[in-house]
CSV table of C-alpha atoms in Angstrom, one decimal:
chain,number,residue,atom,x,y,z
U,917,MET,CA,152.3,7.8,-24.9
U,918,ASN,CA,150.3,10.9,-25.9
U,919,THR,CA,150.4,13.8,-23.5
U,920,VAL,CA,147.4,16.1,-23.6
U,921,THR,CA,148.1,19.7,-22.5
U,922,ARG,CA,145.3,21.6,-20.9
U,923,PRO,CA,144.5,25.1,-22.3
U,924,ARG,CA,146.3,27.8,-20.3
U,925,ILE,CA,144.2,30.7,-19.2
U,926,LEU,CA,146.2,33.7,-17.9
U,927,VAL,CA,144.5,36.5,-16.0
U,928,VAL,CA,146.4,39.7,-15.5
U,929,GLY,CA,145.3,41.8,-12.5
U,930,ALA,CA,143.6,41.1,-9.2
U,931,GLY,CA,141.2,44.0,-9.0
U,932,PHE,CA,137.4,43.7,-9.1
U,933,ALA,CA,137.4,42.5,-12.7
U,934,GLY,CA,140.3,40.0,-12.5
U,935,VAL,CA,139.2,38.4,-9.3
U,936,GLU,CA,135.6,38.0,-10.3
U,937,CYS,CA,136.8,36.4,-13.6
U,938,VAL,CA,139.1,34.0,-11.8
U,939,ARG,CA,136.5,32.9,-9.2
U,940,ARG,CA,133.9,32.3,-11.9
U,941,LEU,CA,136.4,30.3,-14.0
U,942,GLU,CA,137.2,28.1,-10.9
U,943,ARG,CA,133.5,27.5,-10.2
U,944,LYS,CA,132.4,26.7,-13.8
U,945,LEU,CA,135.4,24.9,-15.3
U,946,ALA,CA,136.2,21.3,-14.5
U,947,PRO,CA,139.7,20.8,-13.1
U,948,ASP,CA,140.9,19.0,-16.2
U,949,GLU,CA,139.4,21.6,-18.6
U,950,ALA,CA,142.0,24.3,-18.2
U,951,ASP,CA,144.9,25.6,-16.1
U,952,VAL,CA,144.2,29.1,-14.6
U,953,THR,CA,147.0,31.5,-13.6
U,954,LEU,CA,146.7,34.9,-12.0
U,955,VAL,CA,149.5,37.6,-12.3
U,956,THR,CA,149.3,40.1,-9.4
U,957,PRO,CA,151.9,41.8,-7.2
U,958,PHE,CA,149.8,41.3,-4.1
U,959,ALA,CA,147.7,38.2,-3.3
U,960,TYR,CA,144.7,40.2,-2.2
U,961,GLN,CA,141.8,42.0,-3.8
U,962,LEU,CA,141.7,45.7,-2.7
U,963,TYR,CA,138.3,47.3,-2.2
U,964,LEU,CA,139.4,50.7,-3.6
U,965,PRO,CA,136.3,52.8,-2.8
U,966,LEU,CA,137.0,52.5,0.9
U,967,LEU,CA,140.7,53.7,0.7
U,968,PRO,CA,139.8,57.2,2.1
U,969,GLN,CA,138.4,55.5,5.2
U,970,VAL,CA,141.7,53.7,5.6
U,971,ALA,CA,143.6,56.9,5.2
U,972,SER,CA,141.5,58.5,7.9
U,973,GLY,CA,141.8,55.5,10.2
U,974,VAL,CA,138.1,54.6,10.2
U,975,LEU,CA,139.0,51.2,8.7
U,976,THR,CA,142.1,49.1,9.2
U,977,PRO,CA,144.1,48.3,6.0
U,978,GLN,CA,143.5,44.6,6.4
U,979,SER,CA,139.7,45.0,6.4
U,980,ILE,CA,139.6,46.1,2.7
U,981,ALA,CA,142.3,43.7,1.5
U,982,VAL,CA,140.6,40.4,0.8
U,983,SER,CA,143.1,37.5,0.7
U,984,LEU,CA,143.2,35.4,-2.4
U,985,ARG,CA,144.8,32.5,-0.6
U,986,ARG,CA,142.3,32.2,2.3
U,987,SER,CA,140.2,29.4,1.0
U,988,LYS,CA,141.6,25.9,0.3
U,989,LYS,CA,139.1,25.2,-2.5
U,990,TYR,CA,140.7,27.7,-5.0
U,991,ARG,CA,143.1,26.2,-7.4
U,992,THR,CA,144.4,29.2,-9.4
U,993,ARG,CA,148.2,29.5,-9.5
U,994,ILE,CA,149.3,32.9,-8.5
U,995,ILE,CA,152.4,34.5,-9.9
U,996,PRO,CA,153.6,37.3,-7.5
U,997,GLY,CA,154.6,40.1,-9.9
U,998,GLY,CA,153.3,42.6,-12.4
U,999,ALA,CA,152.8,42.1,-16.2
U,1000,ILE,CA,155.1,44.5,-18.0
U,1001,GLY,CA,154.5,43.5,-21.6
U,1002,VAL,CA,152.4,41.2,-23.8
U,1003,ASP,CA,153.5,39.7,-27.2
U,1004,LEU,CA,150.1,38.9,-28.8
U,1005,LYS,CA,151.7,37.1,-31.8
U,1006,ALA,CA,153.8,34.8,-29.6
U,1007,LYS,CA,151.1,34.5,-27.0
U,1008,VAL,CA,153.5,35.3,-24.2
U,1009,CYS,CA,153.1,37.7,-21.2
U,1010,VAL,CA,156.3,39.2,-19.8
U,1011,VAL,CA,156.2,39.4,-16.0
U,1012,ARG,CA,158.5,41.2,-13.5
U,1013,THR,CA,158.3,39.2,-10.3
U,1014,ILE,CA,158.4,40.9,-6.9
U,1015,THR,CA,162.1,40.0,-6.7
U,1016,ASP,CA,162.7,41.8,-10.1
U,1017,GLN,CA,163.2,38.6,-12.1
U,1018,ILE,CA,161.9,38.8,-15.7
U,1019,VAL,CA,159.9,35.7,-16.7
U,1020,ASN,CA,157.9,34.8,-19.8
U,1021,GLU,CA,154.5,33.3,-19.2
U,1022,PRO,CA,152.9,31.6,-22.2
U,1023,TYR,CA,149.2,31.4,-22.6
U,1024,ASP,CA,146.4,30.1,-24.8
U,1025,TYR,CA,143.8,32.6,-23.5
U,1026,ILE,CA,144.6,35.9,-21.8
U,1027,VAL,CA,142.3,38.1,-19.8
U,1028,LEU,CA,143.7,41.6,-19.4
U,1029,ALA,CA,142.5,43.4,-16.3
U,1030,PRO,CA,145.5,45.4,-15.2
U,1031,GLY,CA,143.4,48.3,-14.0
U,1032,SER,CA,144.5,51.9,-14.0
U,1033,ILE,CA,147.1,54.2,-12.6
U,1034,THR,CA,146.9,57.8,-11.3
U,1035,ARG,CA,146.6,60.3,-14.2
U,1036,THR,CA,149.3,63.0,-13.9
U,1037,PHE,CA,150.3,65.9,-16.1
U,1038,ASP,CA,153.5,67.7,-16.9
U,1039,ILE,CA,153.4,70.0,-13.9
U,1040,PRO,CA,156.7,71.0,-12.4
U,1041,GLY,CA,157.3,69.2,-9.1
U,1042,LEU,CA,154.1,67.2,-9.2
U,1043,THR,CA,155.4,63.6,-9.1
U,1044,ASP,CA,158.3,64.6,-6.8
U,1045,HIS,CA,156.1,66.2,-4.1
U,1046,ALA,CA,152.5,64.9,-4.4
U,1047,TYR,CA,151.0,61.8,-2.8
U,1048,GLY,CA,148.5,59.5,-4.5
U,1049,MET,CA,145.4,57.6,-3.2
U,1050,LYS,CA,145.4,54.5,-5.4
U,1051,THR,CA,147.1,51.8,-3.4
U,1052,LEU,CA,146.8,50.4,0.1
U,1053,ALA,CA,150.3,51.5,0.9
U,1054,GLU,CA,149.5,55.1,-0.1
U,1055,ALA,CA,146.5,55.3,2.1
U,1056,ALA,CA,148.4,54.0,5.1
U,1057,TYR,CA,151.3,56.3,4.3
U,1058,ILE,CA,149.1,59.4,4.0
U,1059,ARG,CA,147.5,58.7,7.4
U,1060,ASP,CA,150.9,58.6,9.0
U,1061,HIS,CA,152.0,61.7,7.2
U,1062,VAL,CA,148.9,63.8,8.1
U,1063,ILE,CA,149.2,62.8,11.8
U,1064,SER,CA,152.9,63.5,11.7
U,1065,GLN,CA,152.2,67.1,10.4
U,1066,LEU,CA,150.2,67.7,13.6
U,1067,ASP,CA,152.9,66.3,15.7
U,1068,LEU,CA,155.6,68.4,14.1
U,1069,ALA,CA,153.5,71.6,14.1
U,1070,ASP,CA,152.8,71.1,17.8
U,1071,ALA,CA,156.5,70.7,18.4
U,1072,SER,CA,157.6,73.8,16.3
U,1073,ASP,CA,157.9,77.3,17.5
U,1074,ASP,CA,158.3,78.7,14.0
U,1075,PRO,CA,155.0,80.3,12.8
U,1076,ALA,CA,155.9,79.8,9.1
U,1077,GLU,CA,156.6,76.1,9.6
U,1078,ARG,CA,153.4,75.6,11.6
U,1079,ALA,CA,151.4,77.3,8.8
U,1080,SER,CA,152.8,75.0,6.1
U,1081,ARG,CA,152.4,71.9,8.1
U,1082,LEU,CA,148.7,72.7,9.0
U,1083,GLN,CA,147.5,73.4,5.4
U,1084,PHE,CA,146.5,70.4,3.2
U,1085,VAL,CA,145.7,70.5,-0.5
U,1086,VAL,CA,143.7,67.8,-2.3
U,1087,VAL,CA,143.5,68.0,-6.1
U,1088,GLY,CA,140.6,66.3,-7.8
U,1089,GLY,CA,136.9,66.9,-7.4
U,1090,GLY,CA,135.8,63.4,-8.2
U,1091,TYR,CA,134.8,60.7,-5.7
U,1092,ALA,CA,138.3,59.9,-4.6
U,1093,GLY,CA,139.3,63.4,-4.0
U,1094,THR,CA,136.1,64.6,-2.4
U,1095,GLU,CA,136.0,61.6,0.0
U,1096,THR,CA,139.7,61.9,0.8
U,1097,ALA,CA,139.4,65.6,1.7
U,1098,ALA,CA,136.2,65.0,3.7
U,1099,CYS,CA,137.5,62.0,5.7
U,1100,LEU,CA,140.9,63.4,6.4
U,1101,GLN,CA,139.4,66.8,7.4
U,1102,LYS,CA,137.3,64.9,10.0
U,1103,LEU,CA,140.5,63.2,11.2
U,1104,THR,CA,142.4,66.5,11.8
U,1105,HIS,CA,139.4,68.2,13.2
U,1106,ALA,CA,139.1,65.5,15.9
U,1107,ALA,CA,142.8,65.1,16.4
U,1108,VAL,CA,143.6,68.8,17.0
U,1109,LYS,CA,141.6,68.7,20.3
U,1110,ARG,CA,144.5,66.6,21.6
U,1111,TYR,CA,147.1,69.3,20.7
U,1112,PRO,CA,146.6,72.2,23.1
U,1113,ARG,CA,149.4,74.2,21.5
U,1114,ILE,CA,147.8,74.2,18.1
U,1115,ASP,CA,145.1,76.8,17.2
U,1116,PRO,CA,142.4,74.8,15.3
U,1117,ALA,CA,141.8,77.9,13.0
U,1118,LEU,CA,145.3,77.2,11.5
U,1119,ILE,CA,144.2,73.9,10.1
U,1120,LYS,CA,143.0,74.5,6.5
U,1121,TRP,CA,142.0,72.0,3.9
U,1122,HIS,CA,141.8,72.9,0.2
U,1123,LEU,CA,140.0,70.9,-2.4
U,1124,ILE,CA,140.6,72.1,-6.0
U,1125,ASP,CA,139.5,70.8,-9.5
U,1126,ILE,CA,139.9,72.3,-12.9
U,1127,ALA,CA,136.3,71.2,-13.7
U,1128,PRO,CA,133.4,73.8,-13.1
U,1129,LYS,CA,131.4,71.3,-10.9
U,1130,LEU,CA,132.1,69.0,-8.1
U,1131,MET,CA,131.3,65.4,-9.0
U,1132,PRO,CA,129.2,66.2,-12.1
U,1133,GLU,CA,128.1,62.6,-12.4
U,1134,LEU,CA,125.9,63.1,-9.4
U,1135,GLY,CA,123.9,66.0,-11.0
U,1136,ASP,CA,123.8,69.7,-10.1
U,1137,LYS,CA,121.7,69.4,-6.9
U,1138,LEU,CA,123.7,66.6,-5.2
U,1139,GLY,CA,127.0,68.1,-6.3
U,1140,ARG,CA,126.0,71.4,-4.7
U,1141,SER,CA,124.9,69.6,-1.6
U,1142,ALA,CA,128.3,67.9,-1.3
U,1143,GLN,CA,130.0,71.2,-1.8
U,1144,GLU,CA,127.9,72.9,0.9
U,1145,ILE,CA,128.8,70.1,3.4
U,1146,LEU,CA,132.5,70.5,2.7
U,1147,LYS,CA,132.3,74.3,3.1
U,1148,ARG,CA,130.3,74.0,6.3
U,1149,ARG,CA,133.2,71.9,7.6
U,1150,GLY,CA,135.7,74.6,6.7
U,1151,ILE,CA,137.1,73.0,3.5
U,1152,ASP,CA,137.9,75.6,0.9
U,1153,VAL,CA,136.5,74.3,-2.4
U,1154,SER,CA,138.0,76.0,-5.5
U,1155,LEU,CA,136.7,74.9,-9.0
U,1156,GLY,CA,138.2,75.9,-12.3
U,1157,VAL,CA,141.6,75.8,-10.6
U,1158,SER,CA,144.5,73.4,-10.8
U,1159,ILE,CA,148.2,73.2,-9.8
U,1160,GLU,CA,150.8,75.4,-11.7
U,1161,LYS,CA,153.8,74.0,-9.8
U,1162,ALA,CA,154.5,72.1,-6.6
U,1163,GLY,CA,157.4,72.4,-4.2
U,1164,PRO,CA,158.4,70.7,-1.0
U,1165,GLU,CA,156.9,73.5,1.2
U,1166,GLU,CA,154.4,75.3,-1.0
U,1167,VAL,CA,152.0,74.8,-3.9
U,1168,THR,CA,151.2,77.4,-6.6
U,1169,PHE,CA,147.6,77.4,-8.0
U,1170,THR,CA,146.8,78.4,-11.5
U,1171,ASP,CA,144.9,81.4,-10.2
U,1172,GLY,CA,148.1,82.8,-8.7
U,1173,ARG,CA,147.6,81.8,-5.1
U,1174,VAL,CA,150.6,80.3,-3.3
U,1175,ILE,CA,149.7,77.9,-0.4
U,1176,PRO,CA,152.3,77.0,2.1
U,1177,THR,CA,151.9,73.2,2.6
U,1178,ARG,CA,153.8,70.0,3.1
U,1179,THR,CA,150.8,67.9,2.0
U,1180,LEU,CA,149.7,67.7,-1.7
U,1181,ILE,CA,147.3,64.8,-2.4
U,1182,TRP,CA,146.7,64.2,-6.1
U,1183,THR,CA,143.5,62.3,-7.1
U,1184,ALA,CA,142.8,64.0,-10.5
U,1185,GLY,CA,141.6,60.9,-12.4
U,1186,VAL,CA,143.0,57.7,-13.7
U,1187,VAL,CA,144.4,56.3,-17.0
U,1188,ALA,CA,144.7,52.8,-18.2
U,1189,SER,CA,147.7,50.7,-17.1
U,1190,PRO,CA,150.8,51.3,-19.2
U,1191,LEU,CA,150.6,47.6,-20.0
U,1192,ILE,CA,148.1,48.4,-22.7
U,1193,ALA,CA,150.6,50.4,-24.6
U,1194,THR,CA,152.9,47.4,-24.9
U,1195,LEU,CA,150.3,45.5,-27.1
U,1196,GLY,CA,150.5,47.9,-30.1
U,1197,ALA,CA,146.7,47.5,-30.5
U,1198,GLU,CA,144.0,50.1,-31.1
U,1199,THR,CA,143.0,52.2,-28.0
U,1200,VAL,CA,140.2,54.6,-27.1
U,1201,ARG,CA,141.6,57.4,-24.9
U,1202,GLY,CA,144.3,55.0,-23.7
U,1203,ARG,CA,141.9,52.1,-23.0
U,1204,LEU,CA,142.1,49.0,-25.2
U,1205,ALA,CA,139.4,48.9,-27.9
U,1206,VAL,CA,137.3,45.8,-27.5
U,1207,ASN,CA,133.9,44.6,-28.7
U,1208,ALA,CA,130.8,44.1,-26.6
U,1209,GLU,CA,132.0,40.5,-25.8
U,1210,MET,CA,135.2,42.1,-24.5
U,1211,GLN,CA,137.4,40.4,-27.1
U,1212,LEU,CA,140.3,42.2,-28.8
U,1213,PRO,CA,139.3,42.2,-32.5
U,1214,SER,CA,141.6,40.1,-34.8
U,1215,HIS,CA,143.3,38.4,-31.9
U,1216,ASP,CA,141.8,35.0,-30.9
U,1217,GLY,CA,141.7,34.3,-27.2
U,1218,VAL,CA,142.5,37.9,-26.0
U,1219,PHE,CA,140.0,39.5,-23.7
U,1220,ALA,CA,140.2,42.9,-21.8
U,1221,LEU,CA,137.9,44.5,-19.3
U,1222,GLY,CA,137.8,47.0,-16.4
U,1223,ASP,CA,139.6,50.3,-16.3
U,1224,ALA,CA,142.0,49.2,-19.0
U,1225,ALA,CA,139.4,48.5,-21.6
U,1226,ALA,CA,136.9,50.6,-23.5
U,1227,VAL,CA,134.0,48.2,-23.2
U,1228,PRO,CA,131.0,49.4,-25.2
U,1229,ASP,CA,128.1,50.5,-22.9
U,1230,ARG,CA,125.1,48.7,-24.5
U,1231,ALA,CA,122.8,50.0,-21.8
U,1232,LYS,CA,123.0,53.5,-23.4
U,1233,ASP,CA,121.6,54.7,-26.7
U,1234,ASP,CA,124.9,56.3,-27.7
U,1235,GLU,CA,126.8,53.8,-29.8
U,1236,ALA,CA,130.1,55.5,-28.9
U,1237,ALA,CA,129.5,55.2,-25.2
U,1238,VAL,CA,131.9,53.1,-23.1
U,1239,CYS,CA,131.5,51.8,-19.6
U,1240,PRO,CA,133.0,54.1,-16.9
U,1241,PRO,CA,135.9,52.8,-14.8
U,1242,THR,CA,133.8,51.9,-11.7
U,1243,ALA,CA,133.7,48.8,-9.5
U,1244,GLN,CA,130.1,47.8,-10.3
U,1245,HIS,CA,131.0,47.5,-14.0
U,1246,ALA,CA,134.3,45.8,-13.4
U,1247,MET,CA,132.8,43.1,-11.2
U,1248,ARG,CA,130.1,42.3,-13.7
U,1249,GLN,CA,132.4,42.4,-16.6
U,1250,GLY,CA,134.6,39.9,-14.8
U,1251,LYS,CA,131.8,37.4,-14.7
U,1252,THR,CA,130.8,37.9,-18.3
U,1253,VAL,CA,134.4,37.6,-19.5
U,1254,ALA,CA,134.8,34.3,-17.6
U,1255,ASP,CA,131.6,33.0,-19.3
U,1256,ASN,CA,133.0,34.1,-22.7
U,1257,VAL,CA,136.3,32.4,-22.1
U,1258,ILE,CA,134.5,29.2,-21.2
U,1259,ALA,CA,132.2,29.6,-24.2
U,1260,THR,CA,135.3,29.9,-26.4
U,1261,LEU,CA,136.8,26.8,-25.0
U,1262,ARG,CA,133.6,24.9,-25.6
U,1263,ASN,CA,132.9,26.4,-29.0
U,1264,GLN,CA,129.7,28.0,-27.8
U,1265,PRO,CA,128.3,31.5,-28.6
U,1266,LEU,CA,129.6,34.5,-26.6
U,1267,THR,CA,127.5,36.9,-24.6
U,1268,PRO,CA,127.8,40.7,-25.0
U,1269,TYR,CA,128.2,42.7,-21.8
U,1270,VAL,CA,125.1,44.8,-20.8
U,1271,HIS,CA,124.6,46.5,-17.4
U,1272,LYS,CA,122.5,49.4,-16.5
U,1273,ASP,CA,124.3,51.6,-14.0
U,1274,LEU,CA,122.9,51.3,-10.4
U,1275,GLY,CA,123.9,54.8,-9.3
U,1276,LEU,CA,126.5,56.4,-7.2
U,1277,VAL,CA,127.3,56.8,-3.5
U,1278,VAL,CA,129.6,59.2,-1.8
U,1279,ASP,CA,130.6,58.8,1.8
U,1280,LEU,CA,131.7,62.0,3.4
U,1281,GLY,CA,132.3,60.6,6.9
U,1282,GLY,CA,130.1,60.6,10.0
U,1283,ARG,CA,126.5,61.1,9.0
U,1284,ASP,CA,127.4,63.2,5.9
U,1285,ALA,CA,126.9,61.6,2.5
U,1286,VAL,CA,125.2,62.1,-0.9
U,1287,SER,CA,123.9,59.2,-2.9
U,1288,LYS,CA,122.0,58.5,-6.0
U,1289,PRO,CA,121.0,54.8,-6.0
U,1290,LEU,CA,118.8,53.9,-9.0
U,1291,GLY,CA,118.4,57.6,-9.7
U,1292,ILE,CA,117.0,58.5,-6.3
U,1293,GLU,CA,118.7,61.5,-4.7
U,1294,LEU,CA,119.5,61.1,-1.1
U,1295,ARG,CA,121.3,63.3,1.5
U,1296,GLY,CA,122.4,63.0,5.1
U,1297,LEU,CA,121.8,59.8,7.1
U,1298,PRO,CA,119.7,58.0,4.4
U,1299,ALA,CA,122.5,58.6,1.9
U,1300,GLN,CA,125.0,57.4,4.4
U,1301,VAL,CA,123.0,54.2,5.0
U,1302,ALA,CA,122.8,53.7,1.2
U,1303,ALA,CA,126.5,54.3,0.7
U,1304,ARG,CA,127.7,52.0,3.5
U,1305,GLY,CA,125.1,49.4,2.7
U,1306,TYR,CA,126.3,49.3,-0.9
U,1307,HIS,CA,130.0,49.1,0.0
U,1308,TRP,CA,129.3,46.4,2.7
U,1309,ALA,CA,127.3,44.3,0.2
U,1310,ALA,CA,130.0,44.6,-2.5
U,1311,LEU,CA,132.7,43.2,-0.2
U,1312,ARG,CA,133.5,39.7,-1.6
U,1313,THR,CA,133.8,37.6,1.6
U,1314,ASN,CA,131.9,37.3,4.9
U,1315,VAL,CA,135.2,37.8,6.8
U,1316,ALA,CA,135.7,41.2,5.1
U,1317,LYS,CA,132.1,42.2,5.8
U,1318,VAL,CA,132.5,41.4,9.5
U,1319,ARG,CA,135.8,43.3,9.7
U,1320,VAL,CA,134.4,46.4,8.0
U,1321,ALA,CA,131.2,46.4,10.0
U,1322,THR,CA,133.2,46.0,13.3
U,1323,ASN,CA,135.5,48.9,12.3
U,1324,TRP,CA,132.5,51.1,11.5
U,1325,THR,CA,130.8,50.2,14.8
U,1326,LEU,CA,134.0,50.7,16.9
U,1327,ASN,CA,134.7,54.1,15.2
U,1328,ALA,CA,131.1,55.3,15.8
U,1329,ILE,CA,131.3,54.3,19.5
U,1330,ALA,CA,134.9,55.0,20.5
U,1331,GLY,CA,135.8,57.7,18.0
U,1332,ASP,CA,139.1,58.1,16.2
U,1333,ASP,CA,142.6,57.3,17.4
U,1334,PHE,CA,145.6,59.2,16.3
U,1335,VAL,CA,148.4,56.7,16.3
U,1336,ARG,CA,151.1,56.7,13.7
U,1337,THR,CA,151.8,53.1,12.7
U,1338,GLY,CA,155.3,53.7,11.6
U,1339,PHE,CA,154.8,53.2,7.8
U,1340,GLN,CA,156.3,56.6,7.3
U,1341,ALA,CA,160.0,56.2,6.9
U,1342,ARG,CA,162.6,59.0,6.9
U,1343,LYS,CA,162.8,58.8,3.2
U,1344,PRO,CA,159.7,60.4,1.6
U,1345,ALA,CA,157.5,58.3,-0.7
U,1346,LYS,CA,155.6,60.2,-3.3
U,1347,LEU,CA,153.5,59.4,-6.4
U,1348,HIS,CA,156.4,58.0,-8.5
U,1349,ASP,CA,157.4,55.7,-5.7
U,1350,PHE,CA,154.2,53.7,-5.4
U,1351,GLU,CA,152.9,52.8,-8.9
U,1352,TYR,CA,156.2,51.7,-10.6
U,1353,THR,CA,155.2,53.3,-13.9
U,1354,ASN,CA,158.7,53.1,-15.2
U,1355,ALA,CA,158.7,49.3,-15.0
U,1356,TYR,CA,156.9,48.6,-18.3
U,1357,LEU,CA,158.6,47.6,-21.6
U,1358,THR,CA,158.1,49.0,-25.0
U,1359,PRO,CA,156.6,46.8,-27.8
U,1360,ASP,CA,160.2,46.3,-29.2
U,1361,GLU,CA,161.6,45.4,-25.8
U,1362,VAL,CA,158.8,42.9,-25.3
U,1363,ARG,CA,159.6,41.3,-28.6
U,1364,ALA,CA,163.3,41.2,-27.9
U,1365,GLN,CA,162.6,39.6,-24.5
U,1366,VAL,CA,160.4,36.9,-25.9
U,1367,GLU,CA,162.6,36.1,-28.9
U,1368,GLY,CA,165.7,36.1,-26.7
U,1369,THR,CA,164.2,33.5,-24.5
U,1370,ASP,CA,163.1,31.4,-27.4
U,1371,ARG,CA,166.6,31.3,-28.8
U,1372,ARG,CA,168.1,30.3,-25.5
U,1373,GLU,CA,165.6,27.5,-25.3
């Protein structure tokens, strides 16, 4: 009896790109055409742009984590773990499961959408004392941490301790850093009214960036508008400045200032997942070099997209331009890659990825926002409507949309609450504790793992 094995499609990563790819594969492939497998540590899609609102308590964590197991009609097999290496020659992906078991997952076609990690630099004390804003756990943890600083400052009679607990430093003048500083400042501004022993003037937020402009992608006018909003709220914005060193109770800026603080939040950009380095393939500033169809040249059946891939931006005249690591590109790339995988299976022509950027939105909390949808500059309430409308529409399920809309409405009517949820343990959890960057293998280790398994079999 002849046994026909269906082609195996392996998708790595459950971000915007990976989930859109999987869902389209499920819709367009017949059940007997291929087996689809998804590798992800968490069986949910995280809506990253709204993380600052989770950190500030405007949204609950569950509202922006869309379950991948909710619907019964989806047939993708989910492997709970992270890809830590890929052997392109053997067509094997090495996976570390959430129980730390190392398994080899063979494939016929692989879609690499592992996303990105927080970009750090060799700054003394940075990874030991800074917090990130890249995962759901980090956002929930930071909320607990910020509220605990108010609790501890209120309970302390030491002026020096109070000063260090009531100063907060955010590094990174991009969207993540600006929105994080803005949303958390609103949280502390509202919360301090419940702490009669704390002088509100002692609470100070610092937003710093080595770049000369705040969010330069928005343009000079909107960037200045955002900066004026932050300054009006009392946030100290310092440009052309970074961190020289970080300690447990103070941070030294490159301009010589020493800020007493127990809270350093690092959001200074992202880099491609370390998984890309295990392939031994050509990269562009750390992102995997692919063609316009998002194929890896010289490797059949290998596709890459999202933050981890340097996808040519065909919507621009510059031939060297690559798509920025944004959600709107990742979602659309996911659909195009799914179509191209199906086209490859069916021996049909592939489609190059082309998408004209729809613009940018920045939610600064309350009625404050700056947005540039389709090149139209908006400020204040119109910008806020555009920002929240865009985010709401981009949420993948109706359940998520209802949860987010309900949270926004409840927060607008009832205001903030200042409850610590208990995520913060006695043991600190900093940048290096959340993203597991030391879990990846070298190309030689990947080869040894795959060959070792083959010999045992």
